[in-house]
Every structure is written in structure tokens, then in C-alpha cells.
Short mmCIF file of C-alpha atoms and ligand atoms in Angstrom, two decimals:
data_model
loop_
_atom_site.label_atom_id
_atom_site.label_comp_id
_atom_site.label_asym_id
_atom_site.label_seq_id
_atom_site.Cartn_x
_atom_site.Cartn_y
_atom_site.Cartn_z
CA MET H 259 62.62 124.76 106.94
CA THR H 260 60.67 127.55 105.35
CA SER H 261 62.54 127.87 102.10
CA ASN H 262 64.38 125.70 99.60
CA HIS H 263 66.89 128.43 98.89
CA LEU H 264 70.37 126.96 99.28
CA PHE H 265 71.51 130.02 101.18
CA SER H 266 68.68 129.83 103.70
CA PHE H 267 70.18 126.56 104.99
CA ILE H 268 73.62 128.15 105.15
CA ALA H 269 72.31 131.23 106.97
CA GLU H 270 70.47 128.99 109.40
CA ALA H 271 73.66 127.08 110.28
CA ALA H 272 75.57 130.35 110.76
CA THR H 273 74.10 130.93 114.18
CA LEU H 274 77.16 132.47 115.81
CA PRO H 275 78.83 135.19 113.73
CA GLU H 276 82.06 134.98 115.71
CA ARG H 277 82.58 131.26 114.95
CA PRO H 278 85.50 130.64 112.55
CA PHE H 279 84.64 129.82 108.95
CA LEU H 280 87.87 129.87 107.00
CA GLU H 281 91.56 130.44 107.45
CA THR H 282 94.18 130.69 104.73
CA ARG H 283 97.80 129.64 104.82
CA GLN H 284 98.76 133.30 104.85
CA GLY H 285 96.86 133.70 108.10
CA ARG H 286 93.74 135.43 106.76
CA LYS H 287 90.75 134.58 108.92
CA LEU H 288 87.04 134.86 108.14
CA ASP H 289 84.34 134.13 110.68
CA TYR H 290 80.68 133.37 109.93
CA GLY H 291 79.82 137.06 110.28
CA ASP H 292 82.38 137.82 107.55
CA MET H 293 80.89 135.08 105.38
CA LEU H 294 77.38 136.53 105.74
CA ALA H 295 78.46 140.13 105.12
CA GLY H 296 80.97 139.24 102.38
CA SER H 297 78.51 137.14 100.40
CA ALA H 298 75.95 139.97 100.75
CA ARG H 299 78.50 142.44 99.37
CA PHE H 300 79.22 140.22 96.38
CA ALA H 301 75.47 139.74 95.80
CA GLN H 302 75.08 143.54 95.89
CA ALA H 303 77.95 143.99 93.43
CA LEU H 304 76.49 141.41 91.05
CA THR H 305 73.07 143.05 91.18
CA LYS H 306 74.67 146.39 90.46
CA LEU H 307 76.36 144.91 87.40
CA GLY H 308 72.96 143.88 86.11
CA VAL H 309 73.05 140.20 87.07
CA ALA H 310 69.41 139.15 87.50
CA PRO H 311 67.89 135.99 88.99
CA GLY H 312 68.20 133.17 86.44
CA ASP H 313 71.36 134.63 84.85
CA ARG H 314 74.66 132.79 84.71
CA VAL H 315 77.91 134.12 86.18
CA ALA H 316 81.03 132.49 84.72
CA ALA H 317 84.15 132.58 86.85
CA GLN H 318 87.65 131.40 86.03
CA VAL H 319 89.35 132.43 89.24
CA GLU H 320 92.10 131.12 91.50
CA LYS H 321 91.21 129.70 94.88
CA SER H 322 90.70 132.47 97.45
CA PRO H 323 88.15 133.30 100.17
CA GLU H 324 86.69 135.90 97.79
CA ALA H 325 86.14 133.24 95.12
CA LEU H 326 83.90 131.44 97.62
CA LEU H 327 82.14 134.69 98.52
CA LEU H 328 81.50 135.18 94.80
CA TYR H 329 79.91 131.70 94.63
CA LEU H 330 77.72 132.48 97.64
CA GLY H 331 76.93 135.95 96.30
CA CYS H 332 75.68 134.38 93.06
CA VAL H 333 73.47 131.97 94.96
CA ARG H 334 72.05 134.82 97.04
CA ALA H 335 71.43 136.98 93.97
CA GLY H 336 69.55 134.07 92.37
CA ALA H 337 72.10 133.55 89.59
CA ALA H 338 73.67 130.25 88.59
CA PHE H 339 77.37 130.06 89.44
CA LEU H 340 79.49 128.66 86.62
CA PRO H 341 83.02 127.88 87.80
CA LEU H 342 85.61 127.09 85.17
CA ASN H 343 88.77 125.06 85.53
CA THR H 344 91.70 127.46 85.91
CA ALA H 345 93.71 125.35 83.46
CA TYR H 346 91.36 126.09 80.53
CA THR H 347 92.91 128.19 77.79
CA ILE H 348 91.19 131.16 76.23
CA ALA H 349 90.33 129.06 73.18
CA GLU H 350 88.69 126.43 75.40
CA LEU H 351 86.84 129.07 77.38
CA GLU H 352 85.22 130.41 74.24
CA TYR H 353 83.13 127.26 73.98
CA PHE H 354 81.84 127.52 77.55
CA ILE H 355 81.08 131.21 77.30
CA GLY H 356 79.31 130.80 73.96
CA ASP H 357 77.30 127.87 75.30
CA ALA H 358 76.36 129.28 78.71
CA GLU H 359 75.77 132.91 77.65
CA PRO H 360 76.55 134.36 81.07
CA SER H 361 75.71 137.98 81.88
CA LEU H 362 79.04 138.39 83.65
CA ILE H 363 82.51 136.87 83.32
CA VAL H 364 84.89 137.07 86.26
CA GLY H 365 88.52 136.26 85.53
CA ASP H 366 92.13 136.82 86.42
CA PRO H 367 93.30 140.39 85.75
CA ALA H 368 96.15 138.99 83.62
CA LYS H 369 93.58 137.69 81.11
CA HIS H 370 91.34 140.74 81.24
CA GLU H 371 91.88 141.80 77.64
CA ALA H 372 91.26 138.31 76.29
CA PHE H 373 88.09 138.03 78.38
CA ARG H 374 86.89 141.39 77.07
CA ALA H 375 87.37 140.29 73.49
CA MET H 376 85.55 137.04 74.20
CA ALA H 377 82.74 138.88 75.95
CA ALA H 378 82.28 141.23 73.01
CA LYS H 379 82.00 138.29 70.64
CA ALA H 380 79.54 136.39 72.85
CA LYS H 381 77.56 139.53 73.77
CA VAL H 382 78.33 139.20 77.48
CA ARG H 383 77.43 142.44 79.24
CA ALA H 384 80.12 142.66 81.91
CA VAL H 385 83.68 141.50 82.61
CA GLU H 386 85.25 141.90 86.05
CA THR H 387 88.45 140.69 87.69
CA LEU H 388 89.41 138.72 90.78
CA ASP H 389 92.95 137.54 91.43
CA VAL H 390 94.63 134.91 93.57
CA ASP H 391 94.74 137.33 96.53
CA GLY H 392 91.02 138.03 96.24
CA LYS H 393 91.67 141.47 94.76
CA GLY H 394 90.39 142.97 91.53
CA SER H 395 87.60 145.12 90.13
CA LEU H 396 84.81 142.86 91.41
CA ALA H 397 86.27 142.70 94.92
CA ALA H 398 86.60 146.50 94.90
CA LEU H 399 82.96 146.89 93.90
CA ALA H 400 81.91 144.44 96.61
CA ALA H 401 84.01 146.21 99.24
CA ARG H 402 82.05 149.42 98.62
CA ALA H 403 78.65 147.68 98.82
CA PRO H 404 76.54 147.22 101.96
CA GLY H 405 77.05 144.01 103.95
CA GLU H 406 73.39 143.10 103.82
CA PHE H 407 71.29 141.63 101.07
CA GLU H 408 67.80 140.31 100.73
CA ASP H 409 68.21 136.98 98.96
CA ALA H 410 66.41 136.69 95.62
CA PRO H 411 63.50 134.27 96.02
CA ARG H 412 64.30 130.90 94.44
CA GLY H 413 62.35 127.66 94.15
CA ALA H 414 63.73 124.18 94.77
CA ASP H 415 64.19 123.55 91.03
CA ASP H 416 65.82 126.86 90.19
CA LEU H 417 69.48 126.61 89.24
CA ALA H 418 72.19 127.37 91.77
CA ALA H 419 75.09 126.28 89.57
CA ILE H 420 76.13 124.89 86.22
CA LEU H 421 79.24 122.72 86.26
CA TYR H 422 80.75 121.59 83.01
CA THR H 423 81.80 117.94 82.97
CA SER H 424 85.44 117.26 82.18
CA GLY H 425 84.50 116.03 78.71
CA THR H 426 87.00 113.25 78.16
CA THR H 427 84.51 111.68 75.73
CA GLY H 428 83.36 114.34 73.38
CA ARG H 429 82.02 117.74 74.16
CA SER H 430 81.90 119.02 77.70
CA LYS H 431 78.32 119.30 78.95
CA GLY H 432 76.90 121.79 81.46
CA ALA H 433 75.27 119.92 84.35
CA MET H 434 72.40 122.01 85.74
CA LEU H 435 72.31 121.81 89.53
CA SER H 436 69.34 123.17 91.43
CA HIS H 437 69.09 124.65 94.90
CA ALA H 438 67.40 121.44 96.06
CA ASN H 439 70.11 119.20 94.49
CA LEU H 440 72.89 120.98 96.35
CA ALA H 441 71.01 121.53 99.60
CA SER H 442 69.80 117.95 99.92
CA ASN H 443 73.25 116.48 99.31
CA ALA H 444 75.02 118.86 101.70
CA ALA H 445 72.48 118.09 104.44
CA THR H 446 72.85 114.35 103.85
CA LEU H 447 76.66 114.41 103.93
CA ALA H 448 76.84 116.63 107.01
CA ARG H 449 74.61 114.17 108.85
CA TYR H 450 76.07 110.94 107.46
CA TRP H 451 79.66 111.96 108.16
CA ARG H 452 78.70 113.42 111.57
CA PHE H 453 79.87 116.97 111.01
CA SER H 454 79.52 119.47 113.83
CA GLU H 455 80.63 123.07 114.33
CA GLU H 456 83.71 121.71 116.11
CA ASP H 457 85.05 120.30 112.86
CA VAL H 458 88.01 121.78 111.02
CA LEU H 459 88.48 120.58 107.43
CA LEU H 460 91.78 120.50 105.56
CA HIS H 461 90.74 121.95 102.20
CA ALA H 462 93.40 121.56 99.52
CA LEU H 463 91.07 120.75 96.58
CA PRO H 464 90.30 123.09 93.69
CA ILE H 465 87.00 124.95 94.02
CA TYR H 466 85.90 124.77 90.38
CA HIS H 467 84.92 121.10 90.79
CA THR H 468 82.04 119.45 92.68
CA HIS H 469 84.42 117.86 95.21
CA GLY H 470 86.03 121.04 96.56
CA LEU H 471 83.09 123.35 95.98
CA PHE H 472 80.06 121.33 97.02
CA VAL H 473 81.16 118.20 98.89
CA ALA H 474 83.74 120.06 100.96
CA THR H 475 82.52 123.65 101.21
CA ASN H 476 78.75 123.12 101.39
CA THR H 477 79.14 120.40 104.02
CA ILE H 478 81.19 122.79 106.16
CA LEU H 479 78.69 125.62 105.66
CA PHE H 480 75.74 123.38 106.51
CA SER H 481 77.42 122.36 109.78
CA GLY H 482 78.71 125.74 110.92
CA ALA H 483 82.18 124.16 110.85
CA SER H 484 85.43 125.68 109.59
CA MET H 485 88.21 124.95 107.13
CA ILE H 486 91.86 125.58 106.50
CA PHE H 487 92.12 126.72 102.90
CA MET H 488 95.23 125.73 100.95
CA PRO H 489 95.93 126.57 97.32
CA LYS H 490 96.83 123.02 96.30
CA LEU H 491 98.02 119.62 97.43
CA ASP H 492 101.24 120.08 99.40
CA PRO H 493 102.00 117.11 101.70
CA ASP H 494 104.37 119.14 103.94
CA GLU H 495 101.73 121.78 104.48
CA LEU H 496 98.94 119.25 105.04
CA LEU H 497 100.98 117.53 107.74
CA ARG H 498 101.88 120.85 109.31
CA GLN H 499 98.19 121.80 109.61
CA MET H 500 96.88 118.35 110.52
CA PRO H 501 97.23 118.69 114.31
CA ARG H 502 94.68 121.53 114.15
CA ALA H 503 92.21 119.75 111.87
CA THR H 504 89.63 116.99 112.34
CA VAL H 505 88.73 115.97 108.76
CA MET H 506 90.46 115.79 105.38
CA MET H 507 88.77 115.32 102.02
CA GLY H 508 91.00 114.40 99.12
CA VAL H 509 91.36 112.59 95.85
CA PRO H 510 93.41 109.35 95.98
CA THR H 511 96.58 111.23 95.00
CA PHE H 512 96.42 113.03 98.38
CA TYR H 513 96.73 109.70 100.13
CA THR H 514 99.46 108.22 97.94
CA ARG H 515 101.52 111.41 98.21
CA LEU H 516 101.10 111.60 101.98
CA LEU H 517 102.09 107.94 102.30
CA ARG H 518 105.41 108.81 100.68
CA HIS H 519 106.02 111.42 103.40
CA PRO H 520 108.12 110.19 106.33
CA GLY H 521 106.14 112.44 108.69
CA LEU H 522 102.89 110.51 108.25
CA ASN H 523 102.22 108.38 111.32
CA ARG H 524 99.75 107.82 114.16
CA GLU H 525 100.93 110.85 116.07
CA ALA H 526 100.51 113.21 113.07
CA THR H 527 96.90 112.04 112.52
CA ARG H 528 95.91 111.65 116.17
CA HIS H 529 93.62 114.70 116.17
CA MET H 530 91.80 113.63 113.01
CA ARG H 531 88.44 111.89 113.14
CA LEU H 532 87.83 111.29 109.42
CA PHE H 533 89.65 110.90 106.10
CA VAL H 534 87.43 110.92 103.01
CA SER H 535 88.50 109.92 99.49
CA GLY H 536 86.67 110.25 96.19
CA SER H 537 86.60 111.46 92.56
CA ALA H 538 88.70 108.50 91.43
CA PRO H 539 89.21 104.92 92.64
CA LEU H 540 91.33 104.51 95.75
CA LEU H 541 93.57 101.47 95.44
CA ALA H 542 92.76 98.84 98.06
CA GLU H 543 96.49 98.78 98.75
CA THR H 544 96.49 102.49 99.59
CA HIS H 545 93.57 101.95 101.98
CA ARG H 546 95.48 99.16 103.77
CA GLU H 547 98.79 101.03 103.91
CA TRP H 548 97.03 104.09 105.30
CA GLN H 549 95.36 102.07 108.01
CA GLU H 550 98.66 100.43 108.98
CA ARG H 551 100.51 103.73 109.16
CA THR H 552 97.85 105.89 110.86
CA GLY H 553 95.23 103.57 112.36
CA HIS H 554 92.52 105.37 110.31
CA ALA H 555 90.32 103.60 107.75
CA ILE H 556 89.83 105.99 104.81
CA LEU H 557 86.15 106.47 104.02
CA GLU H 558 85.67 106.13 100.26
CA ARG H 559 82.61 107.65 98.63
CA TYR H 560 81.36 107.88 95.04
CA GLY H 561 79.70 110.68 93.16
CA MET H 562 79.85 112.73 90.02
CA THR H 563 79.23 116.28 88.84
CA GLU H 564 75.74 115.39 87.60
CA THR H 565 74.56 113.59 90.72
CA ASN H 566 76.50 115.01 93.66
CA MET H 567 77.35 112.16 96.03
CA ASN H 568 75.62 108.81 95.58
CA THR H 569 77.27 106.31 97.92
CA SER H 570 79.52 106.27 100.94
CA ASN H 571 81.22 103.73 103.11
CA PRO H 572 79.66 103.85 106.56
CA TYR H 573 80.78 106.27 109.26
CA VAL H 574 80.17 103.61 111.87
CA GLY H 575 80.71 100.12 110.50
CA GLU H 576 83.18 98.52 108.18
CA ARG H 577 84.82 100.69 105.51
CA ILE H 578 85.74 98.11 102.92
CA ALA H 579 88.77 98.79 100.73
CA GLY H 580 87.98 98.74 97.03
CA THR H 581 84.28 99.52 97.54
CA VAL H 582 82.37 102.80 97.60
CA GLY H 583 79.94 101.69 100.30
CA TYR H 584 76.17 101.97 100.46
CA PRO H 585 73.77 104.30 98.65
CA LEU H 586 73.37 107.45 100.75
CA PRO H 587 70.04 108.07 102.51
CA GLY H 588 67.47 109.23 99.95
CA VAL H 589 69.46 107.87 96.98
CA THR H 590 68.13 104.85 95.10
CA LEU H 591 70.82 102.97 93.20
CA ARG H 592 70.41 100.00 90.89
CA ILE H 593 72.55 97.95 88.56
CA ALA H 594 71.05 97.64 85.11
CA GLU H 595 71.69 95.99 81.80
CA PRO H 596 73.31 98.83 79.82
CA GLU H 597 71.24 98.47 76.63
CA SER H 598 67.75 97.71 77.91
CA GLY H 599 67.96 99.20 81.39
CA ALA H 600 66.52 96.00 82.89
CA ALA H 601 67.45 95.64 86.56
CA LEU H 602 70.10 92.95 87.16
CA PRO H 603 70.27 90.60 90.15
CA LYS H 604 72.67 91.17 93.06
CA GLY H 605 76.28 90.40 92.19
CA SER H 606 75.94 91.02 88.42
CA ILE H 607 77.98 93.68 86.73
CA GLY H 608 76.05 96.36 84.88
CA VAL H 609 75.66 100.10 84.58
CA ILE H 610 75.05 102.05 87.80
CA GLU H 611 71.82 104.06 87.71
CA VAL H 612 70.69 106.50 90.39
CA LYS H 613 67.63 108.48 91.37
CA GLY H 614 67.12 110.94 94.20
CA PRO H 615 66.97 114.62 95.16
CA ASN H 616 70.73 114.82 94.53
CA VAL H 617 70.43 114.06 90.80
CA PHE H 618 70.68 117.02 88.40
CA SER H 619 67.86 118.10 86.11
CA GLY H 620 69.73 117.81 82.82
CA TYR H 621 72.44 119.20 80.58
CA TRP H 622 72.30 122.87 79.73
CA ARG H 623 70.70 123.36 76.32
CA MET H 624 71.12 119.68 75.41
CA PRO H 625 67.61 118.20 75.70
CA GLU H 626 68.46 115.23 73.45
CA LYS H 627 71.58 114.34 75.40
CA THR H 628 69.62 114.69 78.65
CA LYS H 629 66.85 112.43 77.38
CA ALA H 630 69.35 109.79 76.31
CA GLU H 631 70.94 109.62 79.76
CA PHE H 632 67.76 109.19 81.80
CA ARG H 633 65.52 106.11 81.83
CA LYS H 634 61.79 106.57 81.48
CA ASP H 635 61.31 105.99 85.21
CA GLY H 636 63.65 108.85 86.08
CA PHE H 637 66.88 106.96 86.81
CA PHE H 638 70.07 108.64 85.61
CA ILE H 639 72.46 106.38 83.71
CA THR H 640 75.82 107.20 85.28
CA GLY H 641 77.95 105.39 82.69
CA ASP H 642 79.93 103.75 85.51
CA LEU H 643 79.96 99.98 85.59
CA GLY H 644 79.60 98.27 88.93
CA LYS H 645 77.96 95.65 91.08
CA ILE H 646 76.39 95.35 94.52
CA ASP H 647 77.80 92.59 96.74
CA GLU H 648 75.93 90.36 99.22
CA ARG H 649 76.48 92.90 101.98
CA GLY H 650 75.04 95.74 99.92
CA TYR H 651 78.36 97.49 99.22
CA VAL H 652 78.71 99.02 95.78
CA HIS H 653 81.83 98.21 93.75
CA ILE H 654 82.87 100.22 90.70
CA VAL H 655 84.61 98.28 87.96
CA GLY H 656 85.24 101.18 85.60
CA ARG H 657 83.59 103.58 83.22
CA GLY H 658 81.40 102.00 80.54
CA LYS H 659 83.51 103.63 77.86
CA ASP H 660 86.63 101.98 79.33
CA LEU H 661 85.19 98.48 78.98
CA VAL H 662 87.40 96.40 76.70
CA ILE H 663 85.64 94.18 74.19
CA THR H 664 88.02 91.59 72.83
CA GLY H 665 86.91 88.85 70.47
CA GLY H 666 83.33 89.58 71.54
CA PHE H 667 84.10 89.13 75.26
CA ASN H 668 83.74 91.90 77.83
CA VAL H 669 86.79 92.55 79.97
CA TYR H 670 86.33 94.86 82.97
CA PRO H 671 89.65 96.69 83.36
CA LYS H 672 89.43 96.80 87.17
CA GLU H 673 89.47 93.01 87.39
CA VAL H 674 92.73 92.77 85.44
CA GLU H 675 94.21 95.82 87.19
CA THR H 676 93.51 94.29 90.61
CA GLU H 677 95.47 91.17 89.68
CA ILE H 678 98.39 93.16 88.27
CA ASP H 679 98.46 95.55 91.25
CA ALA H 680 98.77 92.58 93.59
CA LEU H 681 102.05 91.46 91.96
CA PRO H 682 105.22 92.21 93.91
CA GLY H 683 106.97 95.27 92.55
CA VAL H 684 103.88 96.86 90.97
CA VAL H 685 102.80 100.33 92.11
CA GLU H 686 99.69 100.58 89.92
CA SER H 687 98.32 99.77 86.51
CA ALA H 688 95.76 100.80 83.92
CA VAL H 689 94.19 98.35 81.52
CA ILE H 690 92.93 99.67 78.19
CA GLY H 691 91.66 98.31 74.89
CA CYS H 692 93.73 99.09 71.78
CA PRO H 693 92.55 98.46 68.21
CA HIS H 694 93.43 94.92 67.13
CA ALA H 695 92.81 93.44 63.68
CA ASP H 696 91.68 90.01 64.95
CA PHE H 697 90.07 90.77 68.24
CA GLY H 698 88.58 94.23 67.71
CA GLU H 699 90.41 95.36 70.81
CA GLY H 700 93.46 93.88 72.47
CA VAL H 701 93.68 93.95 76.28
CA THR H 702 96.70 96.12 77.04
CA ALA H 703 98.24 96.73 80.46
CA VAL H 704 100.14 99.89 81.28
CA VAL H 705 102.12 99.34 84.46
CA VAL H 706 104.06 101.51 86.90
CA LYS H 707 106.63 99.44 88.79
CA ARG H 708 108.69 100.20 91.85
CA GLU H 709 112.12 101.60 91.03
CA ASP H 710 113.93 98.59 92.40
CA ALA H 711 111.57 95.98 90.91
CA GLN H 712 112.92 93.35 88.54
CA LEU H 713 109.81 93.10 86.44
CA ASP H 714 109.36 92.77 82.71
CA GLU H 715 106.53 91.99 80.32
CA GLN H 716 107.12 88.24 80.39
CA ALA H 717 107.21 88.14 84.19
CA VAL H 718 103.84 89.91 84.43
CA LEU H 719 102.24 87.68 81.81
CA LYS H 720 103.58 84.57 83.50
CA ALA H 721 102.28 85.67 86.90
CA LEU H 722 98.81 86.35 85.50
CA ASP H 723 98.56 83.06 83.64
CA GLY H 724 96.10 80.85 85.48
CA ARG H 725 94.75 83.72 87.58
CA LEU H 726 92.52 85.15 84.83
CA ALA H 727 90.57 83.57 81.97
CA LYS H 728 92.67 83.48 78.80
CA PHE H 729 90.63 86.16 77.01
CA LYS H 730 91.26 88.59 79.88
CA LEU H 731 95.04 88.25 79.77
CA PRO H 732 96.84 91.31 78.40
CA LYS H 733 98.29 90.88 74.95
CA ARG H 734 100.93 93.44 75.80
CA VAL H 735 102.33 94.85 79.05
CA LEU H 736 103.93 98.28 78.80
CA PHE H 737 105.88 100.04 81.53
CA VAL H 738 105.64 103.76 82.23
CA GLU H 739 106.95 106.01 84.99
CA ASP H 740 103.57 107.53 85.87
CA LEU H 741 99.99 107.17 84.69
CA PRO H 742 98.55 110.34 83.13
CA ARG H 743 96.07 111.94 85.57
CA ASN H 744 93.87 115.01 85.50
CA THR H 745 93.74 117.49 88.40
CA MET H 746 91.12 115.40 90.19
CA GLY H 747 93.44 112.39 90.22
CA LYS H 748 91.56 110.49 87.54
CA VAL H 749 93.66 108.28 85.27
CA GLN H 750 93.17 109.57 81.73
CA LYS H 751 92.58 106.35 79.86
CA ASN H 752 91.71 108.30 76.73
CA VAL H 753 95.27 109.66 76.75
CA LEU H 754 96.69 106.15 77.14
CA ARG H 755 94.46 104.74 74.40
CA ASP H 756 95.55 107.51 72.12
CA ALA H 757 99.24 107.01 72.88
CA HIS H 758 99.05 103.28 72.16
CA LYS H 759 96.45 103.15 69.40
CA ASP H 760 98.91 101.67 66.90
CA ILE H 761 100.47 99.08 69.14
CA TYR H 762 98.88 96.10 67.35
CA VAL H 763 98.83 97.73 63.95
CA ARG H 764 102.51 98.35 63.40
P1 AMP J 804 83.35 114.04 88.12
O1 AMP J 804 82.08 114.38 87.45
O2 AMP J 804 84.52 114.77 87.59
O3 AMP J 804 83.25 114.14 89.61
O4 AMP J 804 83.66 112.50 87.78
C1 AMP J 804 82.75 111.53 88.17
C2 AMP J 804 83.31 110.17 87.90
O5 AMP J 804 84.45 109.92 88.74
C3 AMP J 804 82.35 109.07 88.24
O6 AMP J 804 81.40 108.87 87.23
C4 AMP J 804 83.29 107.89 88.43
O7 AMP J 804 83.66 107.34 87.18
C5 AMP J 804 84.52 108.55 89.05
N1 AMP J 804 84.53 108.39 90.52
C6 AMP J 804 84.15 109.24 91.47
N2 AMP J 804 84.34 108.73 92.70
C7 AMP J 804 84.85 107.49 92.52
C8 AMP J 804 85.28 106.44 93.39
N3 AMP J 804 85.25 106.56 94.71
N4 AMP J 804 85.75 105.31 92.81
C9 AMP J 804 85.81 105.16 91.48
N5 AMP J 804 85.44 106.12 90.61
C10 AMP J 804 84.97 107.27 91.12
#
């Protein structure tokens, strides 16, 4: 490889321009030639708008082929792509725009005026539009531009993207991702998961997040493979397209929703070679049910915005339910004592720390925050708590901030949740700590039960008695219809904690 430019790897994999790259539900088709020319046109348009290498381009756009061409155009023009969750309100966007100081904002035409006002305030030079159909002022400018572009020279450490973390604990931070971070992880995943140009990926994830944008799209681009692009999770549509696909990547909700569909069976998944899950914990129960219904063992992997992917269950070998597998090639992972950072022996629970070419360089304009989250020897402190078992598989027991400390004892929510989930009639549960006058925090279980289940608080407490140490037993068990989740399928424990903060105070 002669260059570390992310796009040079993509161009190298695009050997046959007539090979399919992407197809939408509406029947739009792009081949690799269209990808090369389209990304060049967007790079030309950006350059014309004054976007220079090193600049940021912020985009709050719906999922469309053009949104991907914009991402690739940014990378080719040497700018950092800054995708923003389409659910963010104008007020929320003001923070990101003020913080990132992009030279261009691309947004939905319906919000054009609001974006212009924001741009004027933040001294952003240009505002352009791109809508859900891939149309708008930026697309029009690109359509008029030549389909060739000489990529701006970029070094391995230059930024290809800035992704803001979801910010459930305090301010959202911009994770700076370099060309080398993204390229190394895409190459690793393509190899580890055995991608080839014959693969067809079912892509129903959002493209403003690392999962849909980098894990899914970059892996496809690095393999010369293709994808079926869908606006959002729709089980009917996924099953309709499945006979033409070979791989699906989803968050756990994809799997639980598909399991509720009567059409999911061995025949429907016969053409598939791989199902990947990540971004939130997959219940061991879901893994087992899926295997029974389809014969496929879901491959669970673990990563985060800041680090790209860190671990994966094996492609060949046992995919163990409830684990996230082994560290990926090139990634060093250790379990450390959260305070001191001292390495802990196998089997102990501690904070997961990682080092490797996949790990980001820091948070945008937050040197102090960056310093606090790296150890002196370069390991990034993920904030996830976990352990490594005798076979080398990594287990995640929860986020550090979700740890419950009751009467001075640590309670790992996952351990209690696993016991509750195993009870007949329980669909799933979330264990949180709520302020408690005597104990500091009281272990509190929030449970979703099956509609027909005869289960109440006393029944759950009785079933847990003797299965968990006394201090780990919930002080209260509450029933809800659904757990609050964000778009990536993560249970929002902060929302639950907030909703029940007075439960022991009243
Ligand atoms: P994000 O930056 O939005 O991708 O969120 C990253 C976080 O999601 C990680 O730090 C984990 O807490 C969680 N996560 C990702 N994958 C998994 C997984 N397979 N199992 C459990 N948690 C996961």
C-alpha cells in the first residue's frame, strides 16, 4: 500500500466499475463506477464551496446514497466528515456547530433557514441542502461537477471524521478519527469476517453512527462488496430482501424484532452466511432463540465510537452467547483496576482498556478530557466494565457509570439482570442504583414481563433469594412495558435512574 489515505484503500478495492455497490428499496442502483465518480463530484463541489483539507463538514442528513457520497467526498477532499444524528433539534445542533466550527453545514432543506441563522452566528461560511431523496443544492452542485478528483494528500494521523459521542453522561464529546484509525479497522473486519466481493449486506442502520457508517459501509467498500440500503429497521422488508443477501449487521433490537416475525425460519435465512450484532448487549436468550429458529449463531462484537471495533466472537469457532469474543487482530485489551490502572488477573472484573491502530487520537478541543481517559502507556480507558474468562473471551458487565454501589459493596447490574432474565415470564430487565438514605444506592430492578406472565414483585424477590448474595438483591422490583432505548438499541439507564430517583425517598 502506497498511501494511508482512507480513500486509496477504497479505490484499490473498487477494481471493477461495473460491480454493484448499493441498491435502495426504491430500486436505485449504484455500481462501483458510480461510487468513484459520485464521490469525486461531491469532492469537487466541496472544494468549490471553499472546503479545504483539515476543515470540518457537518452534515445532518437523512440516509441516502448521496449522503454516503458526501462522506466519501469529504474524505477525498481531505476534510473531516462530521455526521449528526437526524433526531437532534436545532437547539442541540448549535452546540455541535459552535464546538466543531465547520466550514460547511449540509442539512435538510426543511431546516435551511434555521441552519442559515445558526451558521451566521457561528461564522460558518457555507450552508447547503441534501434531502432524503439525495436532492438539494449540494447534490445539484455535485451533479454539475466533473466525475474525477485528485484526492487531497493526507497522512495516517490526519482526521477523516469527527463523531460526537451520544453524551448520556454530560456533554457530548467529538471523537477525532484518523484515516489510519478507520482504514485499519475496516481492513481488519473485512478479513476477520471473511468478506468478499460476492457479499451483499442488509444495511438498515443509521449512517450518522460508527456502526452503520464505518463498521458496515467501510467494510463493504474495503471488500468490493455491495449492500441493500434501507431507511430503517423494518422486519417485513428485511425478510423480503434476505434471500438476496449474505450478511446482516444490526443492533440487538433487529434480532428481537425479527424473532417476533412469523416469517423468520431456516428457509428465510438459508442464503445468509453471517449475522453480526453490536452497539448494545445481546441477551444470551436472544442468541439461543435465534440459533434454534434459523440455525445461525449470531456473531456478537464490541466497539465504541472512540475505538472502532475492539473484539469479536470468532468467525470459525464457538460464538459464545453473552460474550463479545476475543480482541481483534492488532488490538491489545486488558482489564484494569479502575482507579490505579493496575492490570488485574484473568477472571477479575475491572475496566476494559484498549490500545491499537483503531483507537482514536482524542476528543476535539478537549485536551484535559483526552488526557484523563488515556493511561500513561497509551491505553484508552473505555469506561466499560468486564472480564476475560479462561478461554480468552471478553465479557462486558456494564458501563462503569452504571455500577451500583450499595452499602459500600459493588453490584454489577449484568449479574443481577442475568438472574432476573432467566426467570420464567421475564422478557428483559435493567438494574439501576437509586439514591437510598441508608445504603447510598439501592439496587432496583426494572422488569419487562411477558403479557401472560403471572409475576409480581414478591415472586421475583422470592425467586432471586438464595441465587444472589443478599447485598445484590433488588430492594424494589418495578414492572414496565418497555425499557427506554436510544436509536442504537442501548437501554438508557440514565432515563430510568431519573424516573425512579425518589423511589426510596418518598
Ligand atoms: P457507541 O460509542 O455509541 O458505539 O457506544 C459504545 C458503547 O456501547 C460501548 O462502550 C459499550 O458500552 C456499548 N456496547 C457496544 N457493543 C456492545 C456489546 N456487544 N455488548 C455490550 N455493550 C456494547
